[in-house]
Tab-separated table of C-alpha atoms in Angstrom:
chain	number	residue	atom	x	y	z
M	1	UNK	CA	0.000	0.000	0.000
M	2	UNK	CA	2.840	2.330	1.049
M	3	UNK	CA	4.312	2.078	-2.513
M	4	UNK	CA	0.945	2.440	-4.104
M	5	UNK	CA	0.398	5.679	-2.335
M	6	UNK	CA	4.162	7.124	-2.983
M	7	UNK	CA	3.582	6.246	-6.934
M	8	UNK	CA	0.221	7.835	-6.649
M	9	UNK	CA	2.024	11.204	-4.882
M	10	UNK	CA	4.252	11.331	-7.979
M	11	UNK	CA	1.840	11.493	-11.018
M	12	UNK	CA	-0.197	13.764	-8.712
M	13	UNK	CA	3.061	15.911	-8.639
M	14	UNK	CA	3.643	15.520	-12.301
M	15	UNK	CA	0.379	16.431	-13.320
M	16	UNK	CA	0.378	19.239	-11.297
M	17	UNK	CA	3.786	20.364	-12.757
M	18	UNK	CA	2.410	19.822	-16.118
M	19	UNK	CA	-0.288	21.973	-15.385
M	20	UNK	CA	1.495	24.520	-14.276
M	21	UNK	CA	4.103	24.716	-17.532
M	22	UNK	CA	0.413	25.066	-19.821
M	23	UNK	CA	-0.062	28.261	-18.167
M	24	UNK	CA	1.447	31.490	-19.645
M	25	UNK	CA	-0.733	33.806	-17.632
M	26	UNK	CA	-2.052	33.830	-13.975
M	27	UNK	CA	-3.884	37.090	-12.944
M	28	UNK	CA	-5.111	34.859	-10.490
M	29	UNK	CA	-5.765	30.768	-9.068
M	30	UNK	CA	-9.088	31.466	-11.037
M	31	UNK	CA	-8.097	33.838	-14.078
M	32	UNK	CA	-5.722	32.236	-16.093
M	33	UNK	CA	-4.538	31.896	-20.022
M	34	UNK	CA	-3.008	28.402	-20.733
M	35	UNK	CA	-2.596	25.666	-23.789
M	36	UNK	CA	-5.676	24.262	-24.609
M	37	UNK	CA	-6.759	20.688	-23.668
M	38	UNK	CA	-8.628	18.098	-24.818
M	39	UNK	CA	-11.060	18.151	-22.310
M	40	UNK	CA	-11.878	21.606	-22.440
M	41	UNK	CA	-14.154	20.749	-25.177
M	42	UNK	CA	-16.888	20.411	-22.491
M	43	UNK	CA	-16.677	23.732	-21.271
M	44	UNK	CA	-15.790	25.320	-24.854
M	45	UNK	CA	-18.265	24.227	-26.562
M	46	UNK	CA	-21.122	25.244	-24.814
M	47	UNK	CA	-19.876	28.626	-24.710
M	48	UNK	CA	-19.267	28.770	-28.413
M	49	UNK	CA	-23.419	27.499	-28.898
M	50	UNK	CA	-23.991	31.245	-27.330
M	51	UNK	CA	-25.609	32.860	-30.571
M	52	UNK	CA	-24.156	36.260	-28.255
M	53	UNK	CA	-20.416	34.903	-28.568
M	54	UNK	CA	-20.785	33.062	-32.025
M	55	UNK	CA	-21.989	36.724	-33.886
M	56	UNK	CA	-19.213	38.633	-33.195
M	57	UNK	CA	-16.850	35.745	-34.126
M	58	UNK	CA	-15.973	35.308	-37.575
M	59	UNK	CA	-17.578	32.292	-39.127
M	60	UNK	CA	-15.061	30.080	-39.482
M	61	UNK	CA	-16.010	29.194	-36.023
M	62	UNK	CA	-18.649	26.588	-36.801
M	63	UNK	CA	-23.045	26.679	-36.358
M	64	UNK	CA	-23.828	24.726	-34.597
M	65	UNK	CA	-20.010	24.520	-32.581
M	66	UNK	CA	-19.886	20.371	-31.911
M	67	UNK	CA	-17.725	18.511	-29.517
M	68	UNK	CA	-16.289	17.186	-32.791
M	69	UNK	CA	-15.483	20.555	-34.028
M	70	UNK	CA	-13.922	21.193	-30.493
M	71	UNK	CA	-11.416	18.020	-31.226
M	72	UNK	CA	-11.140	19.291	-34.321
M	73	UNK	CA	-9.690	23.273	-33.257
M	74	UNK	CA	-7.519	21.014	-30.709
M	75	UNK	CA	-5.897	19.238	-33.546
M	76	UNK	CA	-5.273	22.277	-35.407
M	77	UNK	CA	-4.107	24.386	-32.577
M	78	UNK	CA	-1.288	21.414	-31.651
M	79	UNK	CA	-0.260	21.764	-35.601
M	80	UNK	CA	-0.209	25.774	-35.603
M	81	UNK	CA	3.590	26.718	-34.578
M	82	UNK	CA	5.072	29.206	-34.833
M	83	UNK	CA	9.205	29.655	-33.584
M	84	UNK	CA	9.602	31.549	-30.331
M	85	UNK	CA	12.975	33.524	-29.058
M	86	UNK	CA	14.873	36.636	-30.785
M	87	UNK	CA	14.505	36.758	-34.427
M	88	UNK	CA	17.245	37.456	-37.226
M	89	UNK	CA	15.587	39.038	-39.944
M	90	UNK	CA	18.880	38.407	-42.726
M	91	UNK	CA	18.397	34.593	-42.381
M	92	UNK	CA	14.258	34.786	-40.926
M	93	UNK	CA	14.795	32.766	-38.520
M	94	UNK	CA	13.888	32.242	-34.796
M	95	UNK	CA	16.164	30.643	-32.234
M	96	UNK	CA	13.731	29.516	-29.692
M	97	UNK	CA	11.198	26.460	-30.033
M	98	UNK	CA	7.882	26.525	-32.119
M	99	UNK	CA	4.516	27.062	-29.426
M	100	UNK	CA	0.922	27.405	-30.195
M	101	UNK	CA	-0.106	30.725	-31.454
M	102	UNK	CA	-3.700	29.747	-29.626
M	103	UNK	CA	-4.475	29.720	-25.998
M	104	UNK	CA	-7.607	28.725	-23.658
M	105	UNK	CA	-8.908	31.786	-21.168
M	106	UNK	CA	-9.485	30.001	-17.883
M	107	UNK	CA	-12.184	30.979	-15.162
M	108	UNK	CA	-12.656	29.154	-12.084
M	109	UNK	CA	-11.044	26.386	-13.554
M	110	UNK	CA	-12.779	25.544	-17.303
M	111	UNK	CA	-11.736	27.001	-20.499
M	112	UNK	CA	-14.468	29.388	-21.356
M	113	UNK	CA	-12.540	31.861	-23.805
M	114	UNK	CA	-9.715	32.086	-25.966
M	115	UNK	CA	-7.054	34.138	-26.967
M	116	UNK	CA	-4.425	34.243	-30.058
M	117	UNK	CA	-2.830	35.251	-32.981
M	118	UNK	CA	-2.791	34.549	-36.928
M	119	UNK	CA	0.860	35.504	-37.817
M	120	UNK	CA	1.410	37.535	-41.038
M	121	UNK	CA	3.564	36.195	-43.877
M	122	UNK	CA	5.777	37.662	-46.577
M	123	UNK	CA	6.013	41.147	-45.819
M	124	UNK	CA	3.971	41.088	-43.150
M	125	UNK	CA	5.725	38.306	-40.967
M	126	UNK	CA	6.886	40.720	-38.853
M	127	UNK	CA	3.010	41.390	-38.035
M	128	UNK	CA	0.090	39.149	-36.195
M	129	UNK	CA	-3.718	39.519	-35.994
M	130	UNK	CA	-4.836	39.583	-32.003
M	131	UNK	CA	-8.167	37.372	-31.750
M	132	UNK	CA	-10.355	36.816	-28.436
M	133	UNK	CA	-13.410	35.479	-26.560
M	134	UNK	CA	-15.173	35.151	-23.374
M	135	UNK	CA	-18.517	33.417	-22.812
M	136	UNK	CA	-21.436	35.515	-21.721
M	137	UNK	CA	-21.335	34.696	-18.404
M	138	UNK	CA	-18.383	36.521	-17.682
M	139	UNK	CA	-18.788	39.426	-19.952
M	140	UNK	CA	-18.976	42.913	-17.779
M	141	UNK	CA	-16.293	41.938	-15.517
M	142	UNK	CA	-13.432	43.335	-17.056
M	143	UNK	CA	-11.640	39.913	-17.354
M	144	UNK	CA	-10.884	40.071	-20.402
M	145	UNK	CA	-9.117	43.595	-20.620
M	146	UNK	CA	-7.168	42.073	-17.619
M	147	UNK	CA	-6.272	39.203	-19.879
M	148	UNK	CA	-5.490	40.804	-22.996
M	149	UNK	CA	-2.847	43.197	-21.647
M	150	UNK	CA	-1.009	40.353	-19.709
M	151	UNK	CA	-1.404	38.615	-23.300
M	152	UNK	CA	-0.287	40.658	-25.073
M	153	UNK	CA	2.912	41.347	-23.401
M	154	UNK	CA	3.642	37.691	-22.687
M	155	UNK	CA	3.751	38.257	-26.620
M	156	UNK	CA	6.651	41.165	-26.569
M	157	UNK	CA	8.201	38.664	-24.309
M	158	UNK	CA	8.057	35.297	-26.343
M	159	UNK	CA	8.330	36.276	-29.916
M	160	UNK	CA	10.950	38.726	-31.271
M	161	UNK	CA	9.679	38.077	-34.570
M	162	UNK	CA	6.810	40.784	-33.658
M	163	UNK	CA	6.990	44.040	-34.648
M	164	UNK	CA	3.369	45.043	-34.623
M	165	UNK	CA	-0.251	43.730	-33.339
M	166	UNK	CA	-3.166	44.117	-35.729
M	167	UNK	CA	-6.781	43.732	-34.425
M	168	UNK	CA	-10.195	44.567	-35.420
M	169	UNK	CA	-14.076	43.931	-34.322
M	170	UNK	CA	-17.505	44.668	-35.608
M	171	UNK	CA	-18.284	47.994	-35.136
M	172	UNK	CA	-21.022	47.158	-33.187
M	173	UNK	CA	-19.498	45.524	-30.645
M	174	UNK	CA	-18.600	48.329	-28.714
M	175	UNK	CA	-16.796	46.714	-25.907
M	176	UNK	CA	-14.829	44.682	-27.768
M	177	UNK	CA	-13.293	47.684	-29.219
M	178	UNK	CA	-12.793	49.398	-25.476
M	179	UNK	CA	-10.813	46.255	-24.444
M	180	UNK	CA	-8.076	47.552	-27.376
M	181	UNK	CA	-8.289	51.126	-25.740
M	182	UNK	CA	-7.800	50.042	-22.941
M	183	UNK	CA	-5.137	47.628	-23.531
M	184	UNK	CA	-3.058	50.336	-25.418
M	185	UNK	CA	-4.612	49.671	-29.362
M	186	UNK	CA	-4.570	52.584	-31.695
M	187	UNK	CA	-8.048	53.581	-33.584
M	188	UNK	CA	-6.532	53.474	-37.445
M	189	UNK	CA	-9.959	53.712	-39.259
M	190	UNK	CA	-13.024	51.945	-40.167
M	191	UNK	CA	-13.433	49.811	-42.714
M	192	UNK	CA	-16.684	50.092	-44.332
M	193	UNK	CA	-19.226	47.217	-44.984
M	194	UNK	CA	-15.784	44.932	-44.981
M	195	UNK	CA	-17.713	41.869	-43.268
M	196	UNK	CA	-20.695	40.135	-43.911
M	197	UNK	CA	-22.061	38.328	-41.236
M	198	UNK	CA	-25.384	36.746	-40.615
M	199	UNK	CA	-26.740	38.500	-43.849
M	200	UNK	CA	-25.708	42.258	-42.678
M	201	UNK	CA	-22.925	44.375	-44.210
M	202	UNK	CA	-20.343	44.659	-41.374
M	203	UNK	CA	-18.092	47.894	-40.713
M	204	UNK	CA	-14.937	47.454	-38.752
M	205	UNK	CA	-13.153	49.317	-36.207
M	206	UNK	CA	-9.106	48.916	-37.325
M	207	UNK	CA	-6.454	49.140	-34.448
M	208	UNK	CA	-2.890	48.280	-34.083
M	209	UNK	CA	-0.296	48.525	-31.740
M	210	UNK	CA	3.840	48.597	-32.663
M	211	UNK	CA	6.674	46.954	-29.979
M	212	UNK	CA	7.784	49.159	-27.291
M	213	UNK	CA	10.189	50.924	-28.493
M	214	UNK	CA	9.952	49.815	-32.108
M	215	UNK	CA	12.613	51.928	-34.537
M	216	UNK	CA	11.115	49.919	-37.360
């Protein structure tokens, strides 16, 4: 029994230790941004079936959002990486490992948000597009400006590549475009009738933000 219960103490540390290395943000025990899981897909997915959330996503999140589709984002967020660690822009490359570019906002211990970026390429690999959500439960409580600004300069930190942040939202969504005020976004312009989602002609608010310190 005594050797049962010391080999049971051990994967309870490791798992614990693993847990810990998923996390790249803790505001708090119960705010947190980490690497997705599998098993956040019960969580997730509910959260995604919010018709609130889903319109002011673009629609390559799926309608209905399916536990399959959950595995599915899992999959593609494990093959999405992108090289971490100072970049050398003669040769393009990064000298640190490749890490998802996606991440899981964590409440109270489920995944019921997400954070990331799609990284530019060509001439604009020096550049990323910030995405985010929260499910409607937690909307109001300034989590998510919390979140983003930690985020976003775990980002600064992690990939040297990054010279800029893009972002954007519906124009109607007004809070979604305080978060980037807040967070330190500029207002660049609105693009007119750019989107069209759920049979309406979308304008968008543009923002971006450049490096601290950026020379360019």
């Amino acid at each position: 029994m005594a050797a049962t219960s010391s080999l049971e103490t051990s994967q309870a540390q490791a798992n614990r230790s693993d847990s810990q290395e998923d996390v790249i943000v803790s505001l708090s025990p119960n705010l947190q941004i980490r690497r997705w899981r599998k098993s956040d897909r019960d969580s997730a997915t509910p959260a995604l079936n919010n018709d609130n959330v889903w319109r002011n996503m673009l629609d390559g999140i799926p309608r209905p959002y399916t536990l399959a589709d959950a595995d599915n984002w899992y999959e593609h967020v494990q093959s999405e990486l992108v090289p971490s660690g100072p970049y050398d822009d003669s040769t393009r490359t990064s000298s640190g490992p490749a890490i998802p570019c996606h991440y899981a906002i964590v409440v109270d211990g489920k995944a019921c948000g997400g954070v990331g970026l799609i990284f530019g390429k060509a001439c604009y690999r020096r550049t990323a597009t910030l995405g985010y959500w929260l499910a409607e439960e937690h909307w109001g409580k300034g989590y998510m400006t919390r979140l983003v600004k930690a985020f976003i300069a775990w980002t600064w930190e992690t990939w040297g590549i990054l010279g800029r942040i893009n972002s954007f939202h519906f124009r109607r969504n007004v809070g979604s475009g305080k978060v980037m005020e807040k967070v330190g976004f500029e207002y660049e312009g609105l693009r007119k009738k750019s989107a069209l989602k759920l049979g309406v002609w979308e304008d968008e608010g543009m923002y971006g933000m450049l490096r601290p310190g950026f020379k360019g």
